[in-house]
Amino acid sequence: MRFIFSTILLLITLGCSNVKKTNSELNFEGIEGKKEFSSTSYITAGDRLYAIGAQNGSFPEIGWHIQDEMGGVWNHPIKLLDGYKVIIKKDKSSEELVDASFINYPYGNKLIYELERLNLLVEQFQFSPNQHQGLVIEYTITNKSTLPFNGKLEFQASFDLRPTWLGERSNMIDGKDIIEFIDDENIISAKDSKNNWFSMISSSEDLLNSKRISSNYKGNGATTSSEIVLSINANSSKKIHFFISGSYQNTSDSRQELFELKNNHDSLLEKKKLRFKSVEEQSKLTTSDPEFDKVYRWLKYNSEWFIREVPQIGRGIAAGYPDYPWWFGCDSEYALKGYLSIGQFDLVKSNIELIAKLSRETNTNGRIIHEASTNGVVFNPGNLNETPQFTSLVWESYKWTGDISILKENFDLIKKGLRWISTEMDIDKNGFPEGAGMMEIHGLESEMIDVATYTQRGFEDAAQIANLLNEPELASDYQEKSNILKRRINEDFWVDDFNSYADFIASDEETLHLIDDAIIRADTLNKPWAVEELKLTKKYVTENPSKGVRPFVLHHNWVVNTPMEMGIADSNKAIKALKTAEKFVNPFGVFVTGIDRDDSAGKDTGSFKGSKVFSYTGAVMTLPTGVSAISENNYGNPNKALDYLKRMGRSFSFALPGSIYEVSPDYGMFTQAWNLYSYAFPVVQQFFGINPDAANKTILISPLMPQSWETAKLENVKVGDNKISLNYKKTKQGYSFEIEVDNPNWIIDFKTKENEVLKSTTSLSSTHKIYKVTSGI
């Protein structure tokens, strides 16, 4: 192969990012819902407030974290409403807005109702503006008749001012809601009788005959009814707006928010669209596979839906909706690597600050928390994997941003955490911490493969941090621990008989209990192959006892792939393990627990039949699928990596338009934050091979393109204060690669498949630079 690496001067200075977009440029695609999933959920998301309803226009009582309370309108840490609905009346005839057709947009939602008896078409559009505790609902009512329509519109609001999950631990005790009709201000106000929690509703039209009516919802809420005079000329339309605001502090905040929404809703909507256009343009992907591009684009849109800010506590991403709308350690540690890939630097920093703050308040030993509600109460002080993964997230953030303050502000926490996990949690002093990792299986708390792997990476990344912060002895100690762990993971966790890394290392006694539980699970799920394999393992353990601990492949959990995800598996072992992993997939991706797979897995493309009580048993999930994709890329298999991503993409818009469920294709959370890690990380950092070193103004490009992509372009990738764009084309002779950078004073290096590094020069003084790489025989 021959490579040409050249620099040429671009004579046009680009300044498009400073030009205000026109309305025509702010158009976004909408995706229509499917009738068979009309009773499933959607979200109207802002960073302060969100609404969750059903695609048919109703607000059912859903969720299990707070039983039947996870839908409705939430302004964390409180709920405002269980829901709202509209009834249109004329003479003695009336029709409720039900059985909607649903269209999802990145920034809001549209629901369309055909009222045949009244000869009306109603379009309901709603959005929640960022940095506002409010919701805007717009009804466009079209009279399809040749005669005028004269009737009334009734708006029913079911208030339910109640605390978030774990509210009782912070003295948030729910009281009865008190309703006040403030007719001279055209406001309906609700207050919790025991707390300064408020919600207000107003309209662009006069609210008449307001009253309290009986409620169909459980709890201490109250439902109100108000009417609006509705007169529409023949073949004409009328717009009516409703505005919902809230505050968990005082009535003046709620009132001020209401006035902001009423007076500025048009500009707030434009501002929201501009935000999503900015998200769309950053790390913008265009390949020869437009369907793949669409999934990637919408996962970037989805990233905005998870931002959950409570100013008194912090700003970070929720894990998923409807039941995980608060903050997590591990979910953030995966997802934020995706957020870095799409340039969300400020959010990543604030999220790191939030997790660090909650961890310091909860733990004195550097342990990173697992789950915290939006009132700041921590439920789980932390699983073991989350502490070293926090170290790696901090280091990854520094690599992308060059912001050394991220390292300085968190290194004390990192040092404590690594000391805790490597001493206090290494109970038998064999180098591997003992305790729960990512797998939520009862009794699985021995030496877990994911905990060991992420701890190895945590020490490796901490060594880099210590070097930068002038602690060379500590850096050497961390690097030595990392090296030892890498070697021992490959030696002690590897099981030749299964061509796989072990789920865990444990004693025979512990393992026999786990085998019995696993047999019951496999038998209940009617997985005879798994029952047979487990019985053989039990027989072997019984007939060949060991006095010490040893590795076991039992569940074939997805975490056995983490050594490949982190790139620490020996190449020959990685090849075998990745081949083994291919057994535990279905058309949508990778099983959480491999023994849940059966012969139908290869062709099962229908809905997931989950249990009535929420469980991950039998689940195929997006995170394990993304981890497999990343793992394949780490060992030079982009075609296989793309196959995993396209499996995951089959769940896209399966139930909720524009989203991928947590459990494929349509179970659990209807949108999940770590989906972005599964897509953006392999695309940006592996297929296009962007390896940032923002502090040293250096970017190494090591592309690894799937063969099926004839062309691929990734534009406006933020690295520090720079932006880079890459344009790939497959040619008869090989490929061509064009690299553009905004700042000419950076070093851009290109690593070929043969591991030759082609160096750039920084001598040109232009405001813009293009590098070209071509290959041929």
XYZ file of C-alpha atoms in Angstrom, residues 34 112 132 148 213 310 351 400 487 531 556 595 624 659 669:
15
model
C -47.852 2.713 14.876
C -53.992 14.294 15.748
C -38.389 26.657 32.355
C -69.705 27.754 11.196
C -64.816 17.597 39.561
C -32.711 20.475 39.930
C -22.802 15.574 35.505
C -11.751 15.503 24.860
C -2.101 -10.137 33.195
C -30.242 -26.807 32.159
C -22.893 -16.420 30.078
C -28.641 -18.947 29.483
C -24.616 -5.384 26.029
C -36.363 5.983 20.166
C -37.611 2.057 29.661
